Coordinates of N, CA and C in Angstrom, one line a residue:
M12 N 95.6 48.2 79.5 CA 95.3 46.5 79.5 C 94.8 45.6 78.7
I13 N 94.7 44.2 79.1 CA 94.9 43.2 78.9 C 93.3 42.2 79.2
F14 N 93.3 41.6 77.6 CA 92.0 40.4 77.7 C 92.0 39.5 78.3
E15 N 91.1 39.8 79.5 CA 91.9 38.7 80.6 C 90.8 37.7 80.8
Y16 N 91.9 36.2 81.2 CA 90.8 34.6 81.2 C 91.8 33.8 82.1
T17 N 91.5 32.8 82.8 CA 92.5 32.5 83.5 C 92.9 30.6 83.3
E18 N 94.0 29.9 83.1 CA 93.6 28.7 82.5 C 93.2 28.2 83.2
E19 N 92.4 28.3 83.7 CA 91.2 27.7 84.7 C 90.2 27.2 82.9
D20 N 90.0 28.3 82.8 CA 88.4 29.3 81.9 C 90.0 28.2 80.2
L21 N 90.8 28.2 80.1 CA 91.6 27.8 79.4 C 91.6 26.5 78.9
N22 N 91.4 25.3 80.2 CA 90.9 24.2 80.2 C 89.4 23.7 80.0
N23 N 88.9 24.7 80.7 CA 87.1 24.8 80.6 C 86.9 24.7 79.3
L24 N 87.9 25.7 78.3 CA 87.1 24.8 76.9 C 88.0 24.5 75.6
R25 N 89.4 23.9 76.7 CA 89.5 22.5 76.0 C 88.9 21.3 76.2
K26 N 88.3 21.2 77.7 CA 87.7 20.0 77.7 C 86.3 19.9 76.6
K27 N 85.9 21.2 75.6 CA 84.7 21.5 75.2 C 85.1 20.9 74.0
D28 N 86.6 20.3 73.0 CA 85.8 20.5 72.1 C 87.9 19.9 71.5
K29 N 87.6 19.4 71.0 CA 89.9 18.0 70.6 C 90.2 18.4 69.5
K30 N 89.7 19.8 68.8 CA 90.3 19.6 67.9 C 90.6 21.7 68.0
L31 N 89.6 21.8 69.0 CA 90.1 23.0 70.0 C 91.0 23.3 70.7
C32 N 90.9 22.4 70.9 CA 92.2 22.0 72.5 C 93.6 22.3 71.6
A33 N 94.0 21.4 70.5 CA 95.1 20.6 69.7 C 94.6 22.7 68.6
L34 N 94.5 23.5 68.8 CA 94.9 24.7 69.4 C 95.3 25.1 69.5
I35 N 94.4 25.9 70.4 CA 94.9 26.2 71.9 C 96.3 25.6 72.5
D36 N 96.8 24.4 72.4 CA 97.9 23.7 72.7 C 98.7 24.4 71.4
S37 N 99.2 24.2 70.4 CA 99.8 24.4 69.6 C 100.1 26.2 69.5
I38 N 99.3 27.0 70.1 CA 99.4 28.5 70.1 C 99.6 29.3 71.3
G39 N 98.9 28.3 72.4 CA 99.9 29.1 73.9 C 98.8 30.1 74.1
K40 N 98.9 30.9 75.6 CA 98.3 32.1 75.7 C 98.9 33.3 75.0
I41 N 97.2 33.2 74.9 CA 97.4 34.9 74.0 C 96.8 35.9 74.1
E42 N 97.7 37.2 74.2 CA 97.0 38.4 74.5 C 96.9 39.3 73.9
R43 N 95.8 39.5 74.6 CA 94.9 40.7 73.3 C 94.7 42.2 74.3
S44 N 94.7 43.2 73.8 CA 94.5 44.8 74.2 C 93.4 45.2 74.5
V45 N 92.9 45.3 75.3 CA 91.2 45.5 75.8 C 91.4 47.9 76.3
N46 N 90.8 47.8 75.7 CA 90.0 49.0 76.1 C 89.4 49.6 76.7
P47 N 89.4 50.0 78.5 CA 88.1 50.2 79.2 C 87.2 51.3 79.1
N48 N 87.5 52.1 77.2 CA 86.9 53.1 77.3 C 86.2 53.7 76.1
I49 N 84.4 52.9 77.2 CA 83.7 52.6 75.7 C 83.5 53.5 74.7
F50 N 83.2 54.6 75.1 CA 82.4 55.4 73.7 C 84.6 55.7 72.8
E51 N 85.9 55.4 73.3 CA 86.6 55.8 72.5 C 86.3 54.1 71.4
E52 N 86.4 53.4 72.5 CA 86.2 52.3 71.3 C 85.5 52.4 70.2
L53 N 84.0 52.9 71.2 CA 83.1 52.1 69.7 C 83.7 53.2 68.8
V54 N 83.9 54.8 68.9 CA 84.1 55.1 67.2 C 85.2 55.0 66.7
K55 N 86.4 54.6 67.7 CA 87.5 54.1 66.8 C 87.2 52.7 65.9
S56 N 86.1 52.0 66.5 CA 85.5 50.7 65.1 C 85.2 50.9 64.1
V57 N 83.7 52.1 64.1 CA 83.9 52.6 62.4 C 84.7 53.0 62.4
V58 N 85.4 53.5 62.2 CA 87.0 54.1 62.0 C 87.0 53.0 61.0
A59 N 87.3 52.3 61.3 CA 88.3 51.3 61.5 C 86.5 50.2 60.7
Q60 N 85.8 50.6 59.9 CA 85.3 50.2 59.4 C 85.7 49.7 58.2
Q61 N 85.6 47.9 57.7 CA 85.7 48.3 55.6 C 87.4 48.9 56.1
V62 N 88.1 49.0 56.7 CA 89.3 49.9 56.2 C 90.4 48.8 57.3
S63 N 92.1 49.1 56.8 CA 93.1 48.2 56.9 C 93.8 48.9 58.3
T64 N 94.5 47.7 58.9 CA 94.8 48.8 60.3 C 95.7 49.3 60.4
K65 N 96.4 50.2 59.8 CA 97.1 50.9 59.3 C 96.3 52.1 59.3
A66 N 95.4 52.3 58.0 CA 94.6 53.4 57.5 C 93.6 53.8 59.0
A67 N 93.5 52.9 59.4 CA 92.6 53.4 60.7 C 93.2 53.8 61.8
E68 N 93.8 53.4 62.0 CA 94.6 54.3 62.9 C 95.6 55.6 62.5
T69 N 95.9 56.1 60.6 CA 96.5 56.9 60.5 C 95.1 58.3 60.6
V70 N 93.9 57.3 60.4 CA 92.7 58.7 60.8 C 92.0 58.6 61.6
F71 N 92.2 57.8 62.9 CA 91.8 58.8 64.3 C 92.7 59.1 65.3
N72 N 94.0 58.3 64.5 CA 95.0 60.1 64.9 C 95.5 60.9 65.0
R73 N 94.3 61.4 63.3 CA 93.9 63.0 63.1 C 92.5 63.0 64.2
L74 N 92.0 62.0 64.3 CA 90.6 62.9 64.8 C 90.9 63.4 65.8
C75 N 92.6 62.9 66.9 CA 92.4 63.1 67.8 C 93.3 64.0 68.3
N76 N 93.6 64.7 67.3 CA 95.1 66.0 66.8 C 93.4 66.9 66.6
L77 N 92.7 66.3 66.5 CA 91.5 67.6 67.0 C 90.7 68.2 67.3
S78 N 89.8 67.1 68.2 CA 89.4 66.8 69.8 C 89.8 66.2 70.2
E79 N 89.4 66.1 71.9 CA 89.0 65.2 72.6 C 88.1 63.5 72.6
I80 N 88.4 62.7 72.1 CA 87.6 61.2 71.6 C 85.9 61.5 72.8
T81 N 85.6 62.2 73.4 CA 84.7 61.8 74.2 C 83.7 63.0 73.5
Q82 N 82.1 62.6 74.1 CA 81.0 62.5 72.9 C 80.4 64.2 73.3
A83 N 81.2 65.5 74.7 CA 81.2 66.3 74.7 C 82.0 67.0 73.4
G84 N 83.2 66.9 73.2 CA 84.6 66.7 71.8 C 84.1 66.6 70.9
L85 N 82.9 65.7 70.4 CA 82.5 65.5 69.1 C 81.3 66.0 69.1
R86 N 80.8 66.3 69.7 CA 80.0 67.4 69.7 C 79.8 68.8 69.3
K87 N 81.0 69.1 69.1 CA 81.4 70.4 68.6 C 82.0 69.8 67.5
L88 N 82.7 69.2 67.2 CA 82.8 69.2 65.1 C 81.5 68.7 64.4
T89 N 82.3 69.5 63.2 CA 80.5 69.6 62.1 C 81.4 67.7 61.2
V90 N 80.5 67.3 61.4 CA 80.1 66.7 59.8 C 81.4 66.5 59.2
E91 N 81.3 67.5 58.2 CA 82.9 68.1 57.8 C 84.2 68.4 58.3
E92 N 83.8 68.8 59.4 CA 85.2 68.8 60.5 C 86.2 67.2 60.1
I93 N 84.9 66.2 60.9 CA 85.1 64.8 60.8 C 85.7 64.2 59.8
R94 N 85.2 64.6 58.8 CA 85.4 64.0 57.7 C 86.5 63.9 56.4
S95 N 87.5 65.6 57.1 CA 88.1 65.4 57.3 C 90.0 64.4 58.3
C96 N 88.9 63.9 58.6 CA 90.7 62.8 59.1 C 90.4 61.8 57.8
G97 N 89.5 61.8 57.1 CA 90.1 60.8 56.0 C 88.9 59.4 55.8
M98 N 87.6 60.0 56.9 CA 87.0 59.2 55.9 C 86.5 59.6 55.3
N99 N 85.2 59.1 54.9 CA 83.1 59.3 53.7 C 82.0 60.0 54.5
E100 N 81.4 60.1 53.9 CA 80.0 60.5 54.8 C 79.3 60.1 55.5
A101 N 79.0 58.7 54.6 CA 78.3 58.3 56.3 C 79.3 58.0 57.5
K102 N 79.9 57.4 56.9 CA 81.4 57.1 59.1 C 81.3 58.9 59.6
S103 N 81.7 59.6 58.4 CA 81.3 60.7 59.4 C 80.2 61.1 60.0
N104 N 79.2 61.2 59.8 CA 77.4 60.6 59.7 C 77.6 59.7 61.2
Y105 N 78.0 58.6 61.5 CA 77.7 58.2 61.8 C 78.0 57.7 63.3
I106 N 79.4 58.9 63.1 CA 80.6 59.3 64.6 C 80.0 60.3 64.7
K107 N 79.1 60.9 64.2 CA 78.2 63.0 64.6 C 77.0 61.8 65.7
N108 N 76.6 60.6 64.7 CA 75.7 60.1 65.5 C 75.7 59.3 67.3
I109 N 76.9 58.6 67.0 CA 77.4 58.2 68.4 C 77.3 59.1 69.6
A110 N 78.4 60.5 68.9 CA 79.0 61.7 70.0 C 77.2 62.3 70.3
Q111 N 76.4 62.6 69.8 CA 75.4 63.0 70.3 C 74.0 62.0 70.7
A112 N 74.8 60.7 70.6 CA 73.3 59.4 71.1 C 72.9 60.2 73.0
N113 N 71.9 59.7 73.1 CA 71.3 60.5 74.7 C 72.1 59.1 75.7
I114 N 72.9 58.0 76.0 CA 73.9 57.7 76.0 C 74.5 57.4 77.2
D115 N 74.3 57.2 78.4 CA 75.9 56.6 79.2 C 76.8 56.9 79.0
F116 N 77.4 56.1 78.5 CA 78.5 55.1 78.5 C 78.7 54.0 79.0
E117 N 79.1 55.2 80.2 CA 79.8 54.6 81.3 C 79.1 53.4 81.7
S118 N 78.1 54.1 82.0 CA 76.7 53.1 82.6 C 76.6 51.9 81.8
L119 N 76.5 51.8 81.0 CA 76.7 50.4 80.1 C 77.0 48.9 80.9
K120 N 78.7 49.2 81.5 CA 79.4 48.8 81.6 C 78.5 47.2 82.7
Q121 N 77.1 47.6 83.5 CA 76.3 47.3 84.3 C 76.1 46.3 83.3
N122 N 75.1 46.5 82.8 CA 74.5 46.0 81.9 C 74.9 44.7 81.5
E123 N 74.3 43.7 80.7 CA 74.6 42.5 79.9 C 74.3 42.7 78.7
D124 N 75.2 41.5 77.8 CA 75.6 42.0 76.6 C 74.5 42.2 75.9
D125 N 73.5 41.7 76.2 CA 72.3 41.2 75.1 C 71.7 42.8 74.8
E126 N 71.5 43.4 76.0 CA 71.0 44.8 76.5 C 72.1 45.9 76.0
I127 N 73.2 45.6 76.1 CA 74.1 46.4 75.1 C 74.3 46.6 74.0
I128 N 74.0 45.5 72.8 CA 73.4 45.1 71.9 C 72.2 46.0 71.6
S129 N 71.2 45.7 72.7 CA 69.7 46.5 72.1 C 70.3 47.6 72.3
E130 N 70.9 48.3 73.0 CA 70.9 49.6 73.3 C 71.5 50.4 72.1
L131 N 73.2 49.7 71.6 CA 74.5 51.0 71.2 C 73.6 50.4 69.8
T132 N 73.7 49.7 69.0 CA 72.3 49.3 67.9 C 71.2 50.1 67.8
Q133 N 70.6 50.6 68.7 CA 69.9 51.9 68.2 C 69.9 53.4 67.6
I134 N 71.7 53.1 67.0 CA 72.4 54.1 66.9 C 72.2 54.0 65.4
K135 N 72.1 54.9 64.4 CA 72.4 54.5 63.1 C 73.9 54.4 63.4
G136 N 74.6 53.8 62.7 CA 75.7 53.3 62.0 C 76.2 52.3 63.1
V137 N 75.8 51.4 64.1 CA 76.4 50.7 64.9 C 75.6 49.7 65.1
G138 N 76.2 48.4 64.3 CA 75.7 47.0 64.0 C 76.0 46.4 64.6
I139 N 75.7 44.9 64.8 CA 75.7 44.0 65.7 C 76.8 43.6 65.8
W140 N 77.3 43.5 64.9 CA 79.1 42.7 65.4 C 79.6 44.0 65.4
T141 N 80.2 45.6 65.7 CA 80.3 46.4 66.2 C 80.4 45.9 67.6
V142 N 79.4 45.8 67.8 CA 79.2 46.1 70.1 C 79.6 45.1 70.4
E143 N 79.9 44.0 69.4 CA 80.4 42.4 70.4 C 81.2 42.6 69.8
M144 N 82.2 43.3 68.3 CA 83.6 43.2 69.5 C 84.2 44.9 70.9
L145 N 82.9 45.5 70.8 CA 83.2 46.6 72.1 C 83.3 45.0 73.4
L146 N 82.2 44.6 73.3 CA 81.6 43.6 74.3 C 83.1 42.6 74.4
I147 N 83.9 42.6 73.3 CA 85.8 41.5 74.0 C 86.0 42.7 74.5
F148 N 86.0 44.0 74.1 CA 87.5 44.1 73.3 C 88.0 45.9 73.9
S149 N 86.5 46.1 75.4 CA 86.3 47.1 75.7 C 86.1 46.5 77.1
L150 N 84.5 45.8 76.9 CA 84.6 45.3 78.0 C 85.1 43.6 78.8
G151 N 85.6 43.4 78.1 CA 86.1 42.0 77.8 C 85.4 41.5 78.8
R152 N 84.4 40.8 77.9 CA 82.7 39.8 78.5 C 83.5 38.6 77.7
K153 N 83.7 37.4 78.7 CA 84.0 36.2 77.8 C 83.2 35.0 77.1
D154 N 82.1 36.0 76.4 CA 80.8 34.6 76.0 C 80.9 35.5 74.4
I155 N 82.0 36.4 73.7 CA 80.9 36.7 72.9 C 81.8 34.9 70.9
L156 N 80.9 34.8 70.5 CA 81.1 33.8 68.9 C 80.7 35.1 68.1
S157 N 81.1 35.8 67.2 CA 80.4 36.8 66.5 C 80.2 36.3 64.5
Y158 N 78.7 36.2 64.8 CA 78.0 35.3 63.0 C 78.7 36.2 62.2
G159 N 79.0 37.2 62.6 CA 79.1 38.8 61.2 C 80.6 38.5 61.1
D160 N 81.2 37.7 62.1 CA 82.8 37.5 62.2 C 83.2 36.5 61.1
L161 N 83.3 37.5 59.8 CA 83.2 36.7 58.4 C 84.8 35.7 59.0
I162 N 86.1 37.1 59.7 CA 87.6 35.3 60.2 C 87.3 34.6 60.6
I163 N 86.1 34.5 61.8 CA 86.0 33.5 62.3 C 84.8 32.5 62.3
K164 N 84.2 32.7 60.8 CA 83.5 31.8 59.8 C 84.1 30.7 59.6
K165 N 85.2 31.9 58.4 CA 85.8 31.0 58.3 C 87.1 30.3 59.2
G166 N 87.4 30.2 60.6 CA 87.9 29.6 60.7 C 87.7 28.5 61.2
I167 N 86.3 28.5 62.1 CA 84.8 27.4 62.0 C 85.7 26.4 61.1
C168 N 85.2 26.7 59.8 CA 85.2 25.8 58.4 C 86.7 25.3 58.5
K169 N 88.0 26.2 58.1 CA 88.8 25.3 58.5 C 89.2 24.7 59.3
L170 N 88.9 24.9 60.4 CA 89.4 23.8 61.9 C 88.9 22.4 61.9
Y171 N 87.3 22.9 61.3 CA 86.1 21.3 61.2 C 86.1 20.7 59.9
G172 N 86.2 21.8 59.2 CA 86.2 20.8 57.4 C 85.5 21.3 57.0
H173 N 84.7 21.8 56.8 CA 83.0 22.8 56.5 C 84.1 23.8 55.2
K174 N 82.7 23.3 54.2 CA 82.6 24.6 53.4 C 82.0 25.7 52.6
E175 N 80.7 25.4 54.1 CA 80.1 26.6 54.6 C 79.7 26.1 55.8
L176 N 79.3 27.3 56.7 CA 78.6 27.7 57.6 C 77.1 27.6 58.0
K177 N 76.1 27.7 57.3 CA 75.1 28.5 58.1 C 75.0 29.0 59.3
K178 N 73.9 29.1 60.1 CA 73.7 29.7 60.7 C 73.8 28.9 61.4
E179 N 72.5 27.7 61.7 CA 73.0 26.6 62.6 C 73.5 25.7 62.7
R180 N 74.3 25.5 62.6 CA 75.5 25.0 62.2 C 77.3 25.8 63.7
F181 N 76.4 27.4 62.7 CA 77.8 28.2 63.0 C 76.8 28.4 64.8
L182 N 75.5 28.2 65.6 CA 74.7 28.5 66.7 C 75.5 26.5 67.8
K183 N 76.0 26.1 66.5 CA 75.9 25.0 67.5 C 77.5 25.0 67.7
Y184 N 78.4 25.3 67.2 CA 79.7 25.9 67.6 C 79.6 26.7 69.0
K185 N 78.5 27.6 68.9 CA 78.8 28.9 69.9 C 78.3 27.9 71.5
K186 N 77.4 27.5 71.0 CA 76.4 26.6 72.5 C 78.0 25.8 73.4
R187 N 78.9 24.9 72.1 CA 79.9 24.5 72.9 C 80.5 25.4 73.1
Y188 N 80.8 25.5 72.8 CA 82.7 26.9 73.2 C 81.7 28.4 74.8
S189 N 80.6 27.8 74.5 CA 79.5 28.6 75.5 C 80.3 28.1 77.3
P190 N 80.9 29.2 78.3 CA 80.4 30.2 78.7 C 81.9 31.2 78.2
Y191 N 82.4 30.7 77.3 CA 84.1 30.7 76.8 C 84.0 31.3 74.8
G192 N 82.7 32.0 74.8 CA 83.3 32.2 73.0 C 84.5 33.4 72.9
S193 N 84.5 34.1 73.5 CA 86.2 35.6 73.3 C 86.5 33.9 73.1
I194 N 87.3 34.2 73.9 CA 88.2 33.5 73.6 C 88.6 32.4 73.2
A195 N 87.7 31.2 72.7 CA 87.7 30.6 71.1 C 87.3 31.8 69.9
S196 N 87.2 32.3 70.8 CA 87.3 34.1 69.1 C 88.7 34.0 69.4
L197 N 88.8 34.5 70.1 CA 90.3 35.3 70.3 C 91.7 34.0 69.4
Y198 N 91.3 32.8 69.5 CA 92.4 31.7 69.2 C 92.0 31.5 67.6
L199 N 90.2 31.2 67.2 CA 89.6 31.4 65.8 C 90.4 32.9 65.6
W200 N 90.8 34.0 64.9 CA 91.8 34.7 65.1 C 92.6 34.9 64.9
E201 N 94.0 34.2 66.1 CA 95.3 33.3 65.6 C 95.5 32.6 64.5
F202 N 94.0 31.4 64.5 CA 94.5 29.9 63.6 C 94.3 31.1 62.6
M203 N 93.8 32.0 61.8 CA 93.1 32.9 60.9 C 94.2 33.6 59.9
S204 N 94.8 34.3 61.3 CA 96.5 35.1 61.0 C 97.4 34.8 59.9
G205 N 96.9 33.3 59.7 CA 98.3 32.9 58.7 C 100.0 32.8 58.8
K206 N 99.9 32.7 60.6 CA 100.8 32.3 61.9 C 101.8 30.8 61.5
N207 N 102.0 30.2 61.6 CA 102.4 28.5 61.5 C 102.5 28.5 62.7
F208 N 101.5 27.7 63.5 CA 102.5 27.0 64.4 C 102.6 25.3 64.9

């Protein structure tokens, strides 16, 4: 599955900002995959914190070899077994916390973004940025622009010529891009990927 947005969404976003419009036109349509399995994606996101994409894939594959990536499966593993996949003790505990959380992950799909953030950040080791990425790359929510994402902030600075981006200024961009913040995020990530357009 891919993150779904329409040409109309893109055209509406273009109208909101000339510089972003030029960026969209130079990059073209972006296709990013989404994983509709919320629990699995949340575990993956914890595995991926502060490591390279390749390292995260290796560690996650080892975890898949130990157990199904379900609450029931991961509850059966000890922290030591999770750690043996190549994670530190903190991450291993965070994954165990997710598995043991008294949350119906499937039912979260019906909730508003703020409700999902509030619910999941109660799990130790799950922060706002992690849940915001889940909202985009698992639930396909269209209006997420994360202040906790360093690449997004750097992208805004580069695109608009700012030396720094304080929260007040960031919130102006968030409001400007709304209700298409996630689509703007895709273009800012692509812009900062180092590719030439």
